[in-house]
CSV table of C-alpha atoms in Angstrom, one decimal:
chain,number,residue,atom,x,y,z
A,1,UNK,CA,-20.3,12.7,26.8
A,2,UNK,CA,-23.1,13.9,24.2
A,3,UNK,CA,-26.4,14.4,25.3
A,4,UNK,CA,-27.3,14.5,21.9
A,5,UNK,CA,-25.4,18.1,21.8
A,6,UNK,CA,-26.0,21.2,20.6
A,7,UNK,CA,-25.5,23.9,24.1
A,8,UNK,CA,-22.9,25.3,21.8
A,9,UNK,CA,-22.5,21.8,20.8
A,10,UNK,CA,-21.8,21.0,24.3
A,11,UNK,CA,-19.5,23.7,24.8
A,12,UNK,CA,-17.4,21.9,22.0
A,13,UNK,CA,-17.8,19.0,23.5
A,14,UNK,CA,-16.3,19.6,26.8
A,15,UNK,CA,-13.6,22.0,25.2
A,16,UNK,CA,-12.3,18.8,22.8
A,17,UNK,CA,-12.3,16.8,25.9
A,18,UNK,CA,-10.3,19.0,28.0
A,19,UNK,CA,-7.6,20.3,25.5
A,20,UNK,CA,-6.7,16.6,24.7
A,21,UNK,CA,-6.3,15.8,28.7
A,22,UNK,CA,-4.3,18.8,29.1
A,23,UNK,CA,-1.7,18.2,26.8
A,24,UNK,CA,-1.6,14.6,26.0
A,25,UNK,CA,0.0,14.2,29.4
A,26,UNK,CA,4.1,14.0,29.6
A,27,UNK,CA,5.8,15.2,26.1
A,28,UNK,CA,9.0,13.3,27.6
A,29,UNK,CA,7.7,9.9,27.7
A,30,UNK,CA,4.7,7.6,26.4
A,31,UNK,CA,2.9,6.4,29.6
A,32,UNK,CA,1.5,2.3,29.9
A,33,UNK,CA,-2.1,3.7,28.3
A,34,UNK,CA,-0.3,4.9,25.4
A,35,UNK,CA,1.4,1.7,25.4
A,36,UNK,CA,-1.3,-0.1,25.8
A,37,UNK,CA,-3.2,2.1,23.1
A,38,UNK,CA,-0.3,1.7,20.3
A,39,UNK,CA,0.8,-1.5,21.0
A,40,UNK,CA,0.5,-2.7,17.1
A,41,UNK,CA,2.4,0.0,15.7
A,42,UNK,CA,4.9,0.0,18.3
A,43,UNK,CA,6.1,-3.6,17.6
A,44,UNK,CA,7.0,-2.1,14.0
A,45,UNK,CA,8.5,0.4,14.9
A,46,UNK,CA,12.4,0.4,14.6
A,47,UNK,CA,12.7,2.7,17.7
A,48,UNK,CA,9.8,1.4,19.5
A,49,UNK,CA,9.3,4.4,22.3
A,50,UNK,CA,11.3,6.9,20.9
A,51,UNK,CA,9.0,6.6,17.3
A,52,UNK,CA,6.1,6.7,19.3
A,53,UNK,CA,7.2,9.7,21.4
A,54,UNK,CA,7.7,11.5,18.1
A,55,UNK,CA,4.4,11.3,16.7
A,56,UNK,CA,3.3,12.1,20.2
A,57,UNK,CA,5.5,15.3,20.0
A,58,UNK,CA,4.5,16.1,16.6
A,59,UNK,CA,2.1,19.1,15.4
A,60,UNK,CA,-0.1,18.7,11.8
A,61,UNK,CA,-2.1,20.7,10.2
A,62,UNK,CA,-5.0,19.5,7.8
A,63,UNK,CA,-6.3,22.4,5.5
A,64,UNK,CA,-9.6,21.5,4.8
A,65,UNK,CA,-12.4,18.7,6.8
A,66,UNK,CA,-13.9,17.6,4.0
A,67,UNK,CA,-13.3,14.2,1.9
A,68,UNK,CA,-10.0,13.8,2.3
A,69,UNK,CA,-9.1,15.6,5.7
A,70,UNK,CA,-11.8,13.2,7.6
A,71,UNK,CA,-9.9,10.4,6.9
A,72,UNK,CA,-6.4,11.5,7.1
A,73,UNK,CA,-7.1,13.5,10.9
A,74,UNK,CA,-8.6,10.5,12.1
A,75,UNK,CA,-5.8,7.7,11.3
A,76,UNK,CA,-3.6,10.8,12.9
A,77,UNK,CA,-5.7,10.8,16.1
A,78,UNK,CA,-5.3,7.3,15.7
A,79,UNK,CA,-2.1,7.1,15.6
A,80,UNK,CA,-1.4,9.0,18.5
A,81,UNK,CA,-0.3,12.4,16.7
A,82,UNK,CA,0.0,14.9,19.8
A,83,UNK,CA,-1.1,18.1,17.9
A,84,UNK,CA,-3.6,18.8,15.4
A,85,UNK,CA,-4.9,21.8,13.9
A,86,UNK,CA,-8.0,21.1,11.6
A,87,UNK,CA,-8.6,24.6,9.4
A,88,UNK,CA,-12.0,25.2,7.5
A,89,UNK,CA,-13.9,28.0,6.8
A,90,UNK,CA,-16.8,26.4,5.8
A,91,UNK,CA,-19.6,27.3,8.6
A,92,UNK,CA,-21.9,25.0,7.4
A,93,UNK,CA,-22.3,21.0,6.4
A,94,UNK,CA,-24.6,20.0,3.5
A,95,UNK,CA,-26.1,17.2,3.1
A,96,UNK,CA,-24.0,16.2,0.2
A,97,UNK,CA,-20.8,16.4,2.1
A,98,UNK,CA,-21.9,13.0,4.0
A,99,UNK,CA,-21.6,10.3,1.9
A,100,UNK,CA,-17.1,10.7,1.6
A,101,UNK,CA,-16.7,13.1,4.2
A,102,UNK,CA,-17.1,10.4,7.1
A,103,UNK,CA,-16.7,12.2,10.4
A,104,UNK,CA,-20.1,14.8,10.2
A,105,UNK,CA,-22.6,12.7,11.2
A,106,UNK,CA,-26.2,13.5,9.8
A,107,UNK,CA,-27.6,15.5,12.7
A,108,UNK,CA,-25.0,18.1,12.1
A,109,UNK,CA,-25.5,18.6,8.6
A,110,UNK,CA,-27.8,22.0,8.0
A,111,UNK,CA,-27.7,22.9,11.8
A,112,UNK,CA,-25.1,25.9,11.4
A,113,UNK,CA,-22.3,23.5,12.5
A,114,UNK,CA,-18.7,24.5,11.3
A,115,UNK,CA,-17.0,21.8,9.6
A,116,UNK,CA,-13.4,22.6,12.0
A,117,UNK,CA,-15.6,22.1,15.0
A,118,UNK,CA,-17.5,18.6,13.7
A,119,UNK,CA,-14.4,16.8,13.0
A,120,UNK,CA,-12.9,18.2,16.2
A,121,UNK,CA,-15.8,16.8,18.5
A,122,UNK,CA,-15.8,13.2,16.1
A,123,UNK,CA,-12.0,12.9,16.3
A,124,UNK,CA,-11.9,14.2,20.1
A,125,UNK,CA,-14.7,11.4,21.2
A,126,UNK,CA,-12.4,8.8,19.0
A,127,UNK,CA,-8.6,9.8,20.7
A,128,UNK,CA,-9.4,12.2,23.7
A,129,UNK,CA,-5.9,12.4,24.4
A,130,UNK,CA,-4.7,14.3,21.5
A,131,UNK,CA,-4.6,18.6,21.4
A,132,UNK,CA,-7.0,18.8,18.2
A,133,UNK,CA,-7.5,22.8,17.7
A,134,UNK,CA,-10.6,23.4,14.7
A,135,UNK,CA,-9.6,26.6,13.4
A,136,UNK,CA,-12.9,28.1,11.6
A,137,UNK,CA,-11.0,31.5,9.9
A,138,UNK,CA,-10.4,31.2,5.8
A,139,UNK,CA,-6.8,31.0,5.3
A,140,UNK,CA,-5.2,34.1,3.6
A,141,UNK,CA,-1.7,35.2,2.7
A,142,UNK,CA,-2.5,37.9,5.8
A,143,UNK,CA,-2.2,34.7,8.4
A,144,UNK,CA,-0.8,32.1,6.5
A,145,UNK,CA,2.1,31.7,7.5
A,146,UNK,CA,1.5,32.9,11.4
A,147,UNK,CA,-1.0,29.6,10.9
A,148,UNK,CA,1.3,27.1,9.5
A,149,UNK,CA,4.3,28.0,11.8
A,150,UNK,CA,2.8,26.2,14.7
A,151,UNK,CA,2.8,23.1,13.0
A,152,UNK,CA,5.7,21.1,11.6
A,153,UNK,CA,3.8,19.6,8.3
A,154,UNK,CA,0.6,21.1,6.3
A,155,UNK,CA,-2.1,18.4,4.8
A,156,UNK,CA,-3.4,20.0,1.9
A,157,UNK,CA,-6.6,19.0,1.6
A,158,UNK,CA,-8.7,21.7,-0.2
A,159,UNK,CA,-10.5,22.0,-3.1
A,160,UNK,CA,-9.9,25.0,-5.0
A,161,UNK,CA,-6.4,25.8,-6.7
A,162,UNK,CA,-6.2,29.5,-4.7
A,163,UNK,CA,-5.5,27.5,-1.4
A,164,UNK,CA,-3.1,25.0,-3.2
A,165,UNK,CA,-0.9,27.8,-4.2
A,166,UNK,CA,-1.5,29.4,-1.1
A,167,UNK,CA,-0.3,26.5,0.8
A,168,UNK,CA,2.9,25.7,-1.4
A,169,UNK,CA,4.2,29.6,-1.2
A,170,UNK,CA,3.8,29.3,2.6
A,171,UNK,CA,5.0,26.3,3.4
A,172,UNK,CA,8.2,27.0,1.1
A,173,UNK,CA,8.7,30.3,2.6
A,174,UNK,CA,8.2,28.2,6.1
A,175,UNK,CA,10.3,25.4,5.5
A,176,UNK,CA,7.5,22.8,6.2
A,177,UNK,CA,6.8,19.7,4.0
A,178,UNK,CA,3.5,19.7,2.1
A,179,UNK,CA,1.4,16.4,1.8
A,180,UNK,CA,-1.2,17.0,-1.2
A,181,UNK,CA,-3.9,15.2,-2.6
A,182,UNK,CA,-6.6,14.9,-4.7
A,183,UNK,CA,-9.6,13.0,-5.7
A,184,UNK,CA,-12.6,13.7,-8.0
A,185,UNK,CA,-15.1,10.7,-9.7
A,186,UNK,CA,-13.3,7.6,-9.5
A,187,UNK,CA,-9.4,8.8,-9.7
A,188,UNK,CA,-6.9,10.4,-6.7
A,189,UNK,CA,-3.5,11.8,-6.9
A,190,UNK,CA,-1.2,11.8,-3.7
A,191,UNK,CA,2.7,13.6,-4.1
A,192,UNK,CA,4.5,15.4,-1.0
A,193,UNK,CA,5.9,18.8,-1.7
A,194,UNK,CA,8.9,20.8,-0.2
A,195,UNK,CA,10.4,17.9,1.3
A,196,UNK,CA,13.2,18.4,2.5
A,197,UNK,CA,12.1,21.7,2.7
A,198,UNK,CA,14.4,23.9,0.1
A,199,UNK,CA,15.2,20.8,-2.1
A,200,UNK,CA,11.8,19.0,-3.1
A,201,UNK,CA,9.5,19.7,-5.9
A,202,UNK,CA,7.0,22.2,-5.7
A,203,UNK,CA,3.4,22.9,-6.5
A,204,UNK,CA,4.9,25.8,-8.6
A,205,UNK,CA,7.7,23.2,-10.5
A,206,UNK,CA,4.8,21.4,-12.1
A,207,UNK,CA,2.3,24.1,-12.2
A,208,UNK,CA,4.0,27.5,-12.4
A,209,UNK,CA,0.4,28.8,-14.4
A,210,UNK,CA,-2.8,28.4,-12.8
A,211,UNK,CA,-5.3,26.8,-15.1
A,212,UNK,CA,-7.9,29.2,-16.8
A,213,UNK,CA,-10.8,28.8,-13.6
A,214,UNK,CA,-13.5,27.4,-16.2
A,215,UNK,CA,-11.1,24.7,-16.8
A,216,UNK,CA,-11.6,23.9,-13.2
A,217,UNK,CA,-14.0,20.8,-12.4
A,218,UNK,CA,-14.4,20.1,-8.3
A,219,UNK,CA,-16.5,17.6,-6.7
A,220,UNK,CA,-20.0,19.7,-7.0
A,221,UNK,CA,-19.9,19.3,-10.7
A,222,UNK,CA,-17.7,16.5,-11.2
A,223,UNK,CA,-18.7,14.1,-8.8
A,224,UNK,CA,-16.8,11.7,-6.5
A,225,UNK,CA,-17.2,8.3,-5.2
A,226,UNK,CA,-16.6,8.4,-1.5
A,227,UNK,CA,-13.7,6.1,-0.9
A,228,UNK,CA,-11.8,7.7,-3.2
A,229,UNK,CA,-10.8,10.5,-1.1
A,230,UNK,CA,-10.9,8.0,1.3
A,231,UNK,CA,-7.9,6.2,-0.1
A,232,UNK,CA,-5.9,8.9,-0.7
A,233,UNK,CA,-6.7,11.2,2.5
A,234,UNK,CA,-5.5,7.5,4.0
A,235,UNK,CA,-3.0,8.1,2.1
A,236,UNK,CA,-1.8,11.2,3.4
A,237,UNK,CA,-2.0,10.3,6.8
A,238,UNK,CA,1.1,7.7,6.3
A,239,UNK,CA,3.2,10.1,4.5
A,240,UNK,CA,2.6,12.4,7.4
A,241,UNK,CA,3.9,9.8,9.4
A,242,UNK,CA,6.8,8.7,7.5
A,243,UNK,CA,7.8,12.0,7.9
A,244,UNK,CA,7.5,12.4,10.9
A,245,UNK,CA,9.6,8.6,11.5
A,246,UNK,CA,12.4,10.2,9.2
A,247,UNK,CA,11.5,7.1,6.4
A,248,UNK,CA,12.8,9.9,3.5
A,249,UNK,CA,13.6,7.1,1.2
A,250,UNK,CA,9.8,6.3,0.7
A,251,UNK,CA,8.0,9.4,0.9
A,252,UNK,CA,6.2,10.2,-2.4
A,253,UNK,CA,8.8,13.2,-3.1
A,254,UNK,CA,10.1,14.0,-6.6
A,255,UNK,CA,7.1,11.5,-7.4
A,256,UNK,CA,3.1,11.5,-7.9
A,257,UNK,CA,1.0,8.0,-6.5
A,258,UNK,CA,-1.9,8.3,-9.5
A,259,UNK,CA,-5.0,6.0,-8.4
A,260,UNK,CA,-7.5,5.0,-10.7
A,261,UNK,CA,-10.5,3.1,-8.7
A,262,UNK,CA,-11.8,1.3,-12.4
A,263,UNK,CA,-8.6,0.2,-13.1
A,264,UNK,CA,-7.9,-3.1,-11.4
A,265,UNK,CA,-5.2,-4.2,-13.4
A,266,UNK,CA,-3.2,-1.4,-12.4
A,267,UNK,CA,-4.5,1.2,-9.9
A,268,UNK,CA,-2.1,2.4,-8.1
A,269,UNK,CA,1.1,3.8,-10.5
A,270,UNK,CA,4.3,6.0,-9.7
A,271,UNK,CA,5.5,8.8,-11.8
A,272,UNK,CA,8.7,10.5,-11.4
A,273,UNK,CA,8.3,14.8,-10.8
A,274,UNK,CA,10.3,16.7,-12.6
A,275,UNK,CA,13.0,18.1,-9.9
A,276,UNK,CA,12.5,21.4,-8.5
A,277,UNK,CA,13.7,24.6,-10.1
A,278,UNK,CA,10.6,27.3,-9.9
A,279,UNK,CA,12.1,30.7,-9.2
A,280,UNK,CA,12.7,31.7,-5.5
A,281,UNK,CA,8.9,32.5,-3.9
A,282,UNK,CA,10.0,36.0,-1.7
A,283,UNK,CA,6.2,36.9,-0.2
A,284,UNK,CA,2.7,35.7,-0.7
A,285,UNK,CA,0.3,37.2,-2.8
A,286,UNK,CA,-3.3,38.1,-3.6
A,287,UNK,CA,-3.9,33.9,-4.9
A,288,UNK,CA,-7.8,35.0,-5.9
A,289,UNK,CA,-6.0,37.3,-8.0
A,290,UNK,CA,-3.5,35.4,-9.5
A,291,UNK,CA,-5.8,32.5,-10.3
A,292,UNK,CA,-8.6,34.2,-11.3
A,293,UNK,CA,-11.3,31.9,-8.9
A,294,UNK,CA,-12.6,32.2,-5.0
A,295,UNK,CA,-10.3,30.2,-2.6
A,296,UNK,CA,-13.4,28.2,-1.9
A,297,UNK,CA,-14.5,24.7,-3.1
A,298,UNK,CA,-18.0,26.1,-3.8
A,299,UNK,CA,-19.5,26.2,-7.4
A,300,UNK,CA,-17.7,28.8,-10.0
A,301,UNK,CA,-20.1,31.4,-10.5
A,302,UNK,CA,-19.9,33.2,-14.5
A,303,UNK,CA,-21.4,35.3,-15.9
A,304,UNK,CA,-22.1,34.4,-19.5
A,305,UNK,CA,-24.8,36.7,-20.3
A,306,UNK,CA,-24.5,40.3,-22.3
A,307,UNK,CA,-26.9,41.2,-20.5
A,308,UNK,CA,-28.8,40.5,-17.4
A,309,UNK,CA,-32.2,41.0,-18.7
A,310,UNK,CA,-31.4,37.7,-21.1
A,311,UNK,CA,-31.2,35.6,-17.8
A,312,UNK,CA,-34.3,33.7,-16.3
A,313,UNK,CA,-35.2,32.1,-13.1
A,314,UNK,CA,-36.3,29.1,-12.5
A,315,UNK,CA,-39.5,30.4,-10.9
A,316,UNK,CA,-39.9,32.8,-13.8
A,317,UNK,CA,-39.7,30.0,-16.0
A,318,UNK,CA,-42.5,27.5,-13.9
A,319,UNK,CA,-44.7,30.8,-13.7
A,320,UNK,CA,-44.3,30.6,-18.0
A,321,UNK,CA,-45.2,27.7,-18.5
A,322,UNK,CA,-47.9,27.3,-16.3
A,323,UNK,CA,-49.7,31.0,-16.9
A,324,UNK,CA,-48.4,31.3,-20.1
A,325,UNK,CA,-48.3,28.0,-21.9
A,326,UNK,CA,-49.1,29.4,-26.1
A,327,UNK,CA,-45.4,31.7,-25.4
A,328,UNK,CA,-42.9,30.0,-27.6
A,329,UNK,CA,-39.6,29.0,-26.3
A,330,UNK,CA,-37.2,26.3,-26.3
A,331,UNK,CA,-35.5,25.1,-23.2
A,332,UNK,CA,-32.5,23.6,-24.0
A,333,UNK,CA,-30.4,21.4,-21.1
A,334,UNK,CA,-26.3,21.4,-21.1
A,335,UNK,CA,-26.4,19.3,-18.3
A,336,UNK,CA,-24.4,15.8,-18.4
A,337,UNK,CA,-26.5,12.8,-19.2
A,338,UNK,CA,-26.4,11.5,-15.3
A,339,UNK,CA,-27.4,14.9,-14.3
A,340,UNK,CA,-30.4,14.8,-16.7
A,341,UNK,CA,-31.5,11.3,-15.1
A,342,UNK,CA,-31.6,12.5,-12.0
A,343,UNK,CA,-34.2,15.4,-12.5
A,344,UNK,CA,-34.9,17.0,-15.8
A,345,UNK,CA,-37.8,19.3,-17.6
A,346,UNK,CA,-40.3,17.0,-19.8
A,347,UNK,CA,-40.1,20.4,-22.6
A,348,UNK,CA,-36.4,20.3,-22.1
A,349,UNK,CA,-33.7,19.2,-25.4
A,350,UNK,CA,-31.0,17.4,-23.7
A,351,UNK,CA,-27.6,19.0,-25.8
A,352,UNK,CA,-24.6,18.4,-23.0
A,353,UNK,CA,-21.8,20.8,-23.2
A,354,UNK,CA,-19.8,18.3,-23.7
A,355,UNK,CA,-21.1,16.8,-26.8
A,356,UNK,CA,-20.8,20.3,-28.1
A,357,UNK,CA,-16.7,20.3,-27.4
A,358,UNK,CA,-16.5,17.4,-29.5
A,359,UNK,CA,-18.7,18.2,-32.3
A,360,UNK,CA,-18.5,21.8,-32.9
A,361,UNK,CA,-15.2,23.9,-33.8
A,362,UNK,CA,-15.3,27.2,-32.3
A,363,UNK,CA,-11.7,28.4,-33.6
């Protein structure tokens, strides 16, 4: 199927190959193709068929289709997972998503393609038997919870701390386990949360405070290499499917996996959670509110300015200096010293923000 899309992007490609062959065929047995398909994992498996029918039978949700929900929906599909929902708001792939977040390919980026529906026609072409339904609406605390009840565990993988406290509150008031990760420049953290649901640790145990939002740094100004999110979006897949193969014993619950890509000696390490005892969570709240930032992965916009008369464009500025060059003014650049290589002014003074944390007192 593709001739080379667009057409609604081939009516979503074919309706995601037919609704996943109209249901992933019989929920009461896996047919010879599937056996055929899974034959490696099946020879592992302690139940052989009935494991397999499982993960057939089983319904996942991935928040977010960015670095680390590429990965993690498409060793699902894989896998033979028979539901998957795939929620992201985000109606538009840059060109800087495509170096981690492996299942846009580079025709789709800046053509008004939704990320949901990208990964849904990638991971549909890869498994077509699987339900995959790309769900393009930002998740609020208004349909939360409707969401997530269709699905028996939530893959956090966002960006923004609003939607990681979003996600805990409903999927503790839900009863579903949580599978959260992270990754930003060359480190990852992986831990399951609510599992078993009423007993686990929560996001709230270890973080009952968000973090002031300045505090915040996300990929778009921190950076990340891309197979770090691929390791731990990996990563998330298998606890997903530990889960759903009832292996409780070794499901990163009550514990962290911490990865640390420069550190060969010791990359992967295990820290114990504390055990769960944040207060009761009764109904979900305004998160944007609570944590002070957008429940979006995009840049943090502040306003540091008095005024708005002190602030200059960057047109205003070229006009200045090229109509105006005798006007005195000094341009000075906070940037970090990679950004600086990358592209700076000649008349610039490189003076990093962070070299003025260390060297200045501002108590």
């Amino acid at each position: 199927m593709n001739s080379s899309l667009p057409n609604d992007l081939l009516q979503l490609e074919r309706r995601v190959i037919e609704d996943g062959r109209k249901g992933n065929s019989s929920m009461d047995n896996v047919d010879n193709e599937e056996i055929q398909r899974y034959s490696r994992q099946l020879i592992i498996f302690d139940n052989g068929l009935e494991d397999q029918l499982a993960i057939k039978r089983s319904r996942i949700l991935i928040v977010g289709a960015g670095g680390l929900g590429c990965p993690a929906s498409q060793y699902l599909v894989g896998a033979g997972v028979g539901t998957l929902g795939i929620l992201d708001f985000d109606l538009e792939i840059e060109y800087s998503n495509l170096h981690r977040q492996v299942l846009h390919p580079h025709d789709r980026a800046k053509s008004l393609t939704s990320k949901a529906d990208s990964a849904a026609i990638s991971l549909g072409r890869l498994n077509p038997n699987i339900q995959i339904k790309p769900i393009t609406t930002a998740l609020t605390s208004q349909n939360a919870l409707e969401i997530i009840s269709e699905y028996d565990i939530v893959l956090d993988a966002s960006d923004n701390v609003a939607t990681r406290y979003l996600l805990n509150d409903a999927c503790v008031l839900s009863e579903k386990p949580l599978v959260s990760g992270s990754a930003l420049r060359f480190e990852g953290q992986l831990t399951v949360y609510n599992y078993p649901p009423n007993v686990g640790t929560t996001y709230r145990c270890l973080f009952p405070d968000p973090p002031p939002p300045e505090t915040v740094t996300n990929c778009s100004d921190g950076g990340v290499l891309g197979p770090v999110p691929g390791v731990i979006g990996t990563l998330q897949a298998l606890e997903a499917l530990k889960i759903i193969l009832g292996k409780k014993e070794s499901v990163y619950s009550g514990k962290m996996l911490l990865f640390d890509a420069l550190n060969p000696l010791n990359s992967f390490r295990t820290v114990k959670l504390r055990p769960r005892k944040a207060a009761p969570i009764k109904e979900l709240i305004d998160y944007e509110e609570f944590c002070g930032s957008k429940a979006t992965d995009k840049d943090l916009a502040l306003s540091l300015l008095s005024k708005e008369t002190e602030r200059i464009t960057v047109s205003a500025l070229s006009h200045l200096m090229k109509n105006e060059p005798s006007t005195s003014f000094i341009i000075i650049d906070v940037r970090s010293p990679s950004q600086q290589k990358i592209a700076r002014l000649n008349a610039s003074t490189p003076f990093p923000l962070s070299d003025m944390d260390h060297k200045h007192n501002y108590g």
